[in-house]
CSV table of C-alpha atoms in Angstrom, one decimal:
chain,number,residue,atom,x,y,z
A,25,SER,CA,157.4,-11.3,286.5
A,26,GLY,CA,155.3,-13.0,289.1
A,27,VAL,CA,155.5,-15.4,291.9
A,28,VAL,CA,153.6,-18.9,291.0
A,29,LEU,CA,151.9,-19.8,294.2
A,30,GLY,CA,150.5,-23.2,292.7
A,31,GLN,CA,149.8,-25.1,289.6
A,32,ARG,CA,149.1,-28.5,288.4
A,33,THR,CA,148.3,-30.4,285.1
A,34,GLY,CA,145.3,-32.7,284.8
A,35,THR,CA,143.7,-34.6,282.1
A,36,THR,CA,140.2,-36.7,281.3
A,37,GLN,CA,138.6,-38.5,278.8
A,38,LEU,CA,135.3,-37.6,277.5
A,39,VAL,CA,133.0,-40.2,275.8
A,40,THR,CA,130.8,-38.7,272.9
A,41,ALA,CA,128.5,-40.1,270.1
A,42,MET,CA,130.7,-38.1,267.5
A,43,ASN,CA,133.6,-39.1,265.3
A,44,LYS,CA,135.6,-36.1,266.1
A,45,ALA,CA,136.9,-34.1,268.9
A,46,PRO,CA,134.1,-32.4,270.7
A,47,TYR,CA,136.4,-29.3,271.7
A,48,LEU,CA,138.8,-27.3,270.0
A,49,PRO,CA,141.9,-26.2,271.8
A,50,THR,CA,141.3,-23.2,273.7
A,51,THR,CA,143.0,-20.9,276.6
A,52,ARG,CA,140.9,-19.0,279.0
A,53,ALA,CA,141.1,-15.3,279.9
A,54,PRO,CA,143.0,-15.0,283.2
A,55,ILE,CA,141.1,-14.3,286.3
A,56,ASP,CA,143.2,-12.1,288.0
A,57,ILE,CA,143.3,-9.2,290.8
A,58,ASN,CA,145.5,-6.5,291.8
A,59,LEU,CA,146.8,-7.0,295.6
A,60,SER,CA,148.8,-3.9,295.7
A,61,TRP,CA,146.4,-2.3,298.4
A,62,LEU,CA,146.5,-5.1,300.4
A,63,PHE,CA,150.2,-5.0,300.7
A,64,ARG,CA,150.4,-1.5,301.3
A,65,GLN,CA,148.5,-2.0,304.5
A,66,ILE,CA,151.5,-4.1,306.1
A,67,ASN,CA,154.4,-2.4,307.8
A,68,PRO,CA,157.3,-3.8,306.1
A,69,ASP,CA,159.5,-3.5,309.1
A,70,SER,CA,157.3,-5.0,311.9
A,71,LEU,CA,155.0,-7.2,309.6
A,72,GLU,CA,152.1,-5.3,311.5
A,73,CYS,CA,148.7,-4.5,309.8
A,74,SER,CA,148.7,-0.8,309.7
A,75,PHE,CA,145.3,0.3,308.1
A,76,ALA,CA,144.2,3.5,309.8
A,77,ILE,CA,141.6,6.4,309.0
A,78,ASP,CA,142.6,9.9,308.7
A,79,ARG,CA,140.2,11.5,311.1
A,80,GLU,CA,141.0,15.0,310.2
A,81,THR,CA,139.6,14.7,306.7
A,82,ALA,CA,137.1,11.8,307.2
A,83,LYS,CA,133.4,12.7,307.0
A,84,THR,CA,131.9,9.7,308.4
A,85,PRO,CA,133.3,6.1,309.1
A,86,SER,CA,132.7,5.0,305.3
A,87,ARG,CA,132.8,8.4,303.5
A,88,ASN,CA,136.5,9.0,303.7
A,89,LYS,CA,139.5,8.2,301.3
A,90,GLN,CA,140.8,5.1,303.3
A,91,ILE,CA,137.6,3.4,303.3
A,92,GLU,CA,136.8,4.2,299.7
A,93,GLU,CA,140.0,2.7,298.7
A,94,ALA,CA,139.4,-0.3,300.9
A,95,LEU,CA,135.9,-0.9,299.2
A,96,ASP,CA,137.3,-0.7,295.8
A,97,PHE,CA,139.6,-3.5,296.7
A,98,ILE,CA,136.8,-5.5,298.5
A,99,ARG,CA,134.7,-5.3,295.2
A,100,ASN,CA,137.5,-6.5,293.0
A,101,LEU,CA,138.0,-9.2,295.5
A,102,GLN,CA,134.6,-10.3,295.4
A,103,ARG,CA,134.6,-10.0,291.5
A,104,TRP,CA,137.7,-12.3,291.6
A,105,SER,CA,136.4,-14.7,294.1
A,106,SER,CA,133.0,-15.1,292.2
A,107,GLY,CA,134.9,-15.7,288.8
A,108,CYS,CA,136.6,-18.6,290.4
A,109,LEU,CA,133.8,-20.1,291.8
A,110,GLY,CA,131.6,-19.5,288.4
A,111,TYR,CA,134.4,-21.3,286.4
A,112,PHE,CA,135.1,-24.4,288.7
A,113,GLN,CA,131.4,-24.7,289.7
A,114,HIS,CA,129.3,-24.1,286.5
A,115,LYS,CA,131.8,-23.6,283.5
A,116,VAL,CA,133.8,-26.9,284.2
A,117,LYS,CA,130.6,-28.9,284.6
A,118,ARG,CA,128.6,-27.2,281.6
A,119,GLU,CA,131.5,-27.2,279.2
A,120,LEU,CA,133.4,-30.4,279.8
A,121,PHE,CA,131.0,-32.8,281.7
A,122,HIS,CA,127.5,-32.0,280.3
A,123,SER,CA,127.6,-35.2,278.5
A,124,GLN,CA,128.2,-37.4,281.2
A,125,MET,CA,125.4,-39.5,282.9
A,126,GLU,CA,127.6,-40.7,286.2
A,127,GLU,CA,128.6,-38.4,288.9
A,128,SER,CA,131.9,-36.7,287.9
A,129,PRO,CA,134.5,-34.7,290.5
A,130,ALA,CA,132.9,-31.5,288.8
A,131,ASP,CA,129.6,-32.4,290.7
A,132,TRP,CA,131.8,-32.5,294.0
A,133,LEU,CA,132.8,-29.0,293.4
A,134,VAL,CA,129.2,-27.7,293.1
A,135,LYS,CA,128.7,-29.0,296.8
A,136,ILE,CA,131.7,-27.3,298.2
A,137,ASN,CA,131.0,-24.3,300.4
A,138,ALA,CA,132.5,-22.2,303.3
A,139,LYS,CA,129.4,-22.1,305.4
A,140,ASN,CA,131.0,-24.1,308.4
A,141,VAL,CA,134.1,-21.8,308.3
A,142,PHE,CA,134.0,-19.2,311.1
A,143,VAL,CA,134.1,-15.9,309.9
A,144,PRO,CA,136.0,-13.4,312.2
A,145,ILE,CA,134.9,-10.3,310.7
A,146,ILE,CA,132.0,-8.3,313.2
A,147,PRO,CA,131.7,-4.8,314.4
A,148,LEU,CA,132.3,-5.2,318.0
A,149,PHE,CA,133.5,-2.5,320.4
A,150,GLN,CA,134.2,-3.2,324.0
A,151,GLU,CA,134.3,-0.3,326.9
A,152,TYR,CA,137.5,-0.3,328.8
A,153,ASP,CA,138.5,1.0,332.0
A,154,ARG,CA,140.9,3.8,330.8
A,155,GLY,CA,143.3,2.8,333.7
A,156,ASN,CA,143.9,-0.6,332.3
A,157,THR,CA,143.8,-0.4,328.6
A,158,VAL,CA,147.9,-0.3,328.3
A,159,GLU,CA,149.1,-3.6,327.4
A,160,THR,CA,152.7,-4.7,328.5
A,161,THR,CA,155.2,-5.6,326.1
A,162,GLU,CA,155.4,-9.0,327.1
A,163,ASN,CA,151.7,-9.3,326.8
A,164,SER,CA,151.7,-7.8,323.3
A,165,HIS,CA,153.5,-10.8,322.0
A,166,GLN,CA,151.0,-13.4,323.3
A,167,GLY,CA,148.7,-14.6,320.7
A,168,ASN,CA,150.8,-14.0,317.6
A,169,GLU,CA,150.8,-17.7,316.6
A,170,SER,CA,147.4,-17.5,315.3
A,171,SER,CA,148.3,-14.6,312.9
A,172,GLY,CA,150.5,-16.3,310.8
A,173,LEU,CA,153.1,-14.2,309.0
A,174,LEU,CA,151.6,-11.1,310.1
A,175,SER,CA,151.6,-9.6,313.7
A,176,LEU,CA,148.4,-7.8,315.2
A,177,PRO,CA,148.6,-4.4,316.2
A,178,VAL,CA,148.1,-3.4,319.8
A,179,PRO,CA,145.2,-1.2,320.3
A,180,SER,CA,145.7,2.4,321.6
A,181,PRO,CA,144.8,3.3,325.0
A,182,GLY,CA,141.2,4.0,325.6
A,183,SER,CA,140.4,2.6,322.0
A,184,PRO,CA,137.1,0.7,321.8
A,185,LEU,CA,138.7,-2.3,319.9
A,186,LEU,CA,138.9,-5.8,321.2
A,187,PRO,CA,142.3,-6.4,323.0
A,188,ARG,CA,145.0,-8.3,321.0
A,189,LYS,CA,144.2,-11.8,322.7
A,190,ASP,CA,140.6,-11.6,321.8
A,191,THR,CA,141.5,-10.9,318.2
A,192,ALA,CA,143.8,-13.6,317.9
A,193,ALA,CA,141.2,-16.1,319.7
A,194,PHE,CA,138.9,-14.8,316.7
A,195,LEU,CA,141.5,-15.9,314.3
A,196,GLU,CA,142.5,-19.1,315.9
A,197,GLU,CA,138.8,-20.1,315.4
A,198,GLN,CA,138.8,-19.3,311.9
A,199,CYS,CA,142.0,-21.2,311.1
A,200,ARG,CA,140.4,-24.3,313.3
A,201,SER,CA,137.5,-24.4,311.5
A,202,LEU,CA,139.0,-24.0,308.1
A,203,LYS,CA,141.3,-26.8,308.5
A,204,GLY,CA,138.4,-29.0,309.2
A,205,VAL,CA,136.6,-28.3,306.0
A,206,LEU,CA,140.0,-28.6,304.2
A,207,LEU,CA,140.4,-32.1,305.6
A,208,GLU,CA,136.7,-32.9,304.5
A,209,VAL,CA,137.9,-31.6,300.9
A,210,ASP,CA,140.9,-33.9,300.9
A,211,ARG,CA,138.8,-36.8,302.0
A,212,ILE,CA,136.3,-36.5,299.0
A,213,LEU,CA,138.6,-35.4,295.9
A,214,PRO,CA,141.4,-37.1,294.3
A,215,ASP,CA,145.2,-36.3,294.9
A,216,PRO,CA,146.6,-33.2,292.9
A,217,ASN,CA,149.6,-35.4,291.9
A,218,ASP,CA,147.4,-37.7,290.0
A,219,GLN,CA,147.4,-36.2,286.5
A,220,ALA,CA,144.9,-38.6,285.2
A,221,GLN,CA,142.4,-36.5,287.2
A,222,LEU,CA,141.1,-33.3,285.8
A,223,ILE,CA,139.7,-32.0,289.1
A,224,SER,CA,141.8,-32.8,292.4
A,225,ARG,CA,142.0,-31.4,295.8
A,226,TYR,CA,143.8,-28.5,294.5
A,227,GLU,CA,140.7,-27.2,292.6
A,228,GLY,CA,138.4,-27.9,295.6
A,229,LYS,CA,140.5,-26.0,297.9
A,230,LEU,CA,140.4,-23.2,295.6
A,231,VAL,CA,136.7,-23.4,295.5
A,232,LEU,CA,136.6,-23.5,299.2
A,233,LEU,CA,138.7,-20.4,299.9
A,234,SER,CA,137.0,-18.3,297.0
A,235,SER,CA,133.6,-19.2,298.9
A,236,HIS,CA,135.0,-18.1,302.2
A,237,ILE,CA,136.6,-14.9,300.8
A,238,LEU,CA,132.9,-14.1,299.6
A,239,ASP,CA,131.9,-14.4,303.3
A,240,LEU,CA,134.5,-12.4,304.3
A,241,THR,CA,134.0,-9.4,302.1
A,242,ALA,CA,130.3,-9.7,302.7
A,243,ALA,CA,130.9,-9.4,306.3
A,244,TRP,CA,133.5,-6.5,306.2
A,245,TYR,CA,130.7,-4.5,303.9
A,246,ALA,CA,128.0,-5.4,306.5
A,247,GLY,CA,130.4,-4.1,309.4
A,248,ILE,CA,131.4,-1.0,307.7
A,249,THR,CA,127.5,-0.6,307.0
A,250,TYR,CA,126.4,-1.2,310.5
A,251,VAL,CA,129.0,1.4,311.9
A,252,GLU,CA,127.7,4.0,309.5
A,253,ALA,CA,124.0,3.2,310.5
A,254,MET,CA,125.1,3.5,314.3
A,255,LEU,CA,126.4,6.7,313.9
A,256,ARG,CA,123.6,8.0,311.7
A,257,SER,CA,121.2,6.9,314.3
A,258,GLN,CA,123.0,8.6,317.1
A,259,LEU,CA,123.2,11.8,315.1
A,260,ILE,CA,119.3,11.7,314.2
A,261,GLN,CA,118.5,11.1,318.0
A,262,ALA,CA,120.8,14.1,319.0
A,263,ILE,CA,119.3,16.3,316.4
A,264,GLY,CA,115.6,14.9,317.2
A,265,LYS,CA,114.8,14.4,313.4
A,266,GLU,CA,116.2,13.2,310.3
A,267,VAL,CA,117.3,16.3,308.3
A,268,GLN,CA,115.9,16.4,304.6
A,269,PRO,CA,117.1,18.5,301.7
A,270,SER,CA,113.8,20.6,302.2
A,271,ASP,CA,115.5,21.4,305.9
A,272,PHE,CA,118.7,22.2,304.3
A,273,CYS,CA,117.0,24.8,301.8
A,274,ASP,CA,115.2,26.3,304.7
A,275,PHE,CA,118.4,26.5,306.2
A,276,ILE,CA,120.2,28.3,303.2
A,277,LYS,CA,117.1,30.6,303.0
A,278,PHE,CA,117.6,31.7,306.7
A,279,HIS,CA,121.1,32.1,306.2
A,280,ASN,CA,120.8,34.2,303.1
A,281,GLN,CA,118.5,36.7,305.1
A,282,ARG,CA,121.2,37.5,307.7
A,283,THR,CA,124.1,37.2,305.4
A,284,PHE,CA,122.9,39.7,302.5
A,285,GLY,CA,121.5,43.1,302.8
A,286,LYS,CA,118.0,43.4,302.2
A,287,ALA,CA,118.7,45.0,298.7
A,288,TYR,CA,120.8,42.1,297.8
A,289,SER,CA,119.2,39.1,299.6
A,290,PRO,CA,117.4,36.6,297.4
A,291,LYS,CA,113.6,36.9,296.8
A,292,SER,CA,110.8,34.8,295.8
A,293,PHE,CA,110.5,34.5,291.9
A,294,CYS,CA,106.9,35.9,291.9
A,295,HIS,CA,106.7,39.1,289.6
A,296,ALA,CA,103.6,40.9,288.3
A,297,VAL,CA,103.0,41.4,284.6
A,298,ARG,CA,101.9,45.0,283.7
A,299,GLN,CA,102.1,47.8,281.5
A,300,PRO,CA,103.8,51.2,282.5
A,301,ASN,CA,101.6,52.9,285.1
A,302,GLN,CA,99.0,50.4,284.8
A,303,TYR,CA,97.3,47.6,287.1
A,304,PRO,CA,99.1,44.0,286.8
A,305,ASP,CA,97.6,41.9,284.0
A,306,GLY,CA,98.9,38.9,285.9
A,307,VAL,CA,101.5,37.0,288.0
A,308,VAL,CA,104.4,34.7,286.7
A,309,SER,CA,106.4,32.5,289.3
A,310,ILE,CA,108.5,29.8,289.3
A,311,ILE,CA,107.4,26.9,292.0
A,312,ARG,CA,108.7,23.7,293.4
A,313,GLY,CA,106.4,20.9,292.5
A,314,SER,CA,102.6,22.0,292.5
A,315,SER,CA,102.6,24.2,295.5
A,316,LEU,CA,101.9,27.9,294.7
A,317,LYS,CA,103.1,28.9,298.1
A,318,ASP,CA,106.5,27.7,297.5
A,319,PRO,CA,108.4,29.6,295.1
A,320,ILE,CA,112.2,29.4,294.5
A,321,GLU,CA,114.3,32.5,295.5
A,322,THR,CA,116.6,34.0,293.1
A,323,PHE,CA,119.1,36.5,293.0
A,324,SER,CA,117.8,39.5,291.1
A,325,ARG,CA,118.8,42.6,289.4
A,326,ARG,CA,116.5,44.8,287.7
A,327,ILE,CA,117.5,46.8,284.5
A,328,PRO,CA,115.0,49.7,283.8
A,329,ARG,CA,113.9,50.5,280.5
A,330,ASP,CA,115.3,53.9,280.4
A,331,SER,CA,118.8,52.3,281.1
A,332,LEU,CA,118.6,49.9,278.4
A,333,VAL,CA,121.4,50.1,275.4
A,334,ALA,CA,118.8,48.6,272.8
A,335,PRO,CA,115.6,46.8,273.2
A,336,ILE,CA,115.6,43.0,273.0
A,337,SER,CA,114.6,41.6,269.5
A,338,ILE,CA,112.1,38.5,269.5
A,339,PRO,CA,111.9,37.0,266.1
A,340,LEU,CA,108.5,35.2,265.6
A,341,ASN,CA,109.0,34.3,262.1
A,342,ALA,CA,111.7,34.9,259.1
A,343,SER,CA,109.7,38.2,258.5
A,344,THR,CA,108.5,39.4,261.9
A,345,THR,CA,110.3,40.5,264.7
A,346,VAL,CA,108.9,42.2,268.2
A,347,ASP,CA,111.0,44.5,270.1
A,348,PHE,CA,110.6,44.5,273.6
A,349,ALA,CA,111.4,47.5,275.5
A,350,GLY,CA,110.1,47.0,279.1
A,351,ASP,CA,112.2,46.6,282.3
A,352,GLN,CA,114.2,43.7,282.3
A,353,TYR,CA,115.4,41.3,285.1
A,354,LEU,CA,118.4,39.1,285.5
A,355,HIS,CA,118.0,36.2,288.1
A,356,GLY,CA,120.5,33.7,289.6
A,357,TRP,CA,119.3,30.5,291.2
A,358,LEU,CA,121.3,28.2,293.5
A,359,GLU,CA,120.0,25.0,294.2
A,360,THR,CA,121.3,22.8,297.3
A,361,HIS,CA,120.9,19.0,297.8
A,362,PHE,CA,122.8,16.2,299.4
A,363,ALA,CA,125.5,14.3,297.6
A,364,SER,CA,123.8,11.1,297.9
A,365,ASN,CA,121.0,12.5,296.0
A,366,SER,CA,123.0,14.0,293.1
A,367,ARG,CA,121.6,11.3,290.6
A,368,CYS,CA,118.0,11.2,291.8
A,369,LEU,CA,117.3,14.9,293.0
A,370,PRO,CA,114.2,15.0,295.5
A,371,SER,CA,110.7,15.9,294.1
A,372,ARG,CA,111.2,19.3,295.9
A,373,SER,CA,113.6,20.4,293.1
A,374,LEU,CA,111.0,19.7,290.4
A,375,LEU,CA,110.3,23.2,289.1
A,376,ASN,CA,107.2,24.5,287.2
A,377,ILE,CA,106.3,27.8,285.9
A,378,SER,CA,103.0,29.2,287.1
A,379,ALA,CA,101.2,31.9,285.0
A,380,ARG,CA,98.0,33.6,286.2
A,381,ALA,CA,96.1,36.4,284.6
A,382,ARG,CA,93.4,38.6,286.2
A,383,GLN,CA,89.9,38.8,285.2
A,384,PHE,CA,89.4,40.6,281.8
A,385,SER,CA,93.0,40.6,281.1
A,386,CYS,CA,95.5,38.5,279.2
A,387,PHE,CA,99.2,38.5,278.3
A,388,MET,CA,101.9,36.2,276.3
A,389,LEU,CA,104.2,34.0,278.1
A,390,MET,CA,107.3,32.9,276.0
A,391,THR,CA,110.1,30.7,276.9
A,392,GLY,CA,113.2,30.3,275.3
A,393,SER,CA,117.1,31.3,275.0
A,394,ILE,CA,119.2,34.3,274.9
A,395,SER,CA,120.9,33.9,271.4
A,396,GLY,CA,122.5,37.1,271.3
A,397,PRO,CA,123.3,40.4,273.2
A,398,ASN,CA,120.0,41.9,272.3
A,399,GLU,CA,117.9,39.0,271.1
A,400,PHE,CA,115.7,36.3,272.5
A,401,THR,CA,114.9,33.1,270.5
A,402,PRO,CA,111.5,31.8,271.7
A,403,LYS,CA,110.9,28.2,271.9
A,404,ASP,CA,107.5,27.9,273.3
A,405,ALA,CA,104.7,30.6,273.8
A,406,ILE,CA,101.2,30.6,275.4
A,407,ILE,CA,98.5,33.2,275.7
A,408,ILE,CA,97.4,33.3,279.4
A,409,GLN,CA,93.8,34.8,279.8
């Protein structure tokens, strides 16, 4: 069961050139929103707003569990407000009054907006004298009238947030400007008790409040983005440069050289192709992009041919199989990138196989998959010469 905050019934007459009803009876899908998150931010005992970020687990001002939950709610609130505006300002006019030549109340709804309503959301910080930041109990109760049913929290000592009286002044200005626009809506739209009118002040106020909610959510998101950008700018200034995924890869390379022993540290994937006791016929490497000087680094294990249990079988066709009895290598590669680039990896992660043969030499390069303990299934092959 739910609580009905408001409802009304209205009618209107449509004049058409047809000898039948222009519209069939229909019921619109509800435009609803879950307000559970919003009410969870209110202390049920003191009726005080209690939103806070867990600084122990937060990564940045916007990358933390609390802000992500708030962002999900804000997005749902935006969709709800946009749905209300779209229905009353566009669907009602298009579906019910599209054939009416004279101006109708539906046209008045289109003109309603909240541009003259003050938006009290702004990322504003203030530096205090730490010796004068504690508000007395008497002063902490001042300014509560503008907060309506809820009380405003008192900033903790040393907090850069605005004092309680300033926050109350922001909310008072919002209420004052909102009341002024609501009076204008009352002036131009019919009384909601008049059931002979399909559009009334009730729908007009709903449109106004939906428009104002969109302004509030946009300001909230802009504020979170601004604080995040401010912290990011300070971090870049402290470091002296903007850290790129390539810088992180270079750090991992340096870290691996210090962490692992020489025999186990990652090495560049650049291997000579040769027959036993012969001069190399060529070189095979895996590189990033097109730079031959930037091969990837892999953890490698060499299995000498003398230690092989069985050679690797390579089927060329249904009746031909080639056995590979040379040294075998097992490689492991770990790529690192930023979480924000998980869906669009940097161009540095685009890998290419580079194969080069020496003069008067040639060899065959095959790519494929391991299909069994001692079987390699080729997919592509090329002769390098």
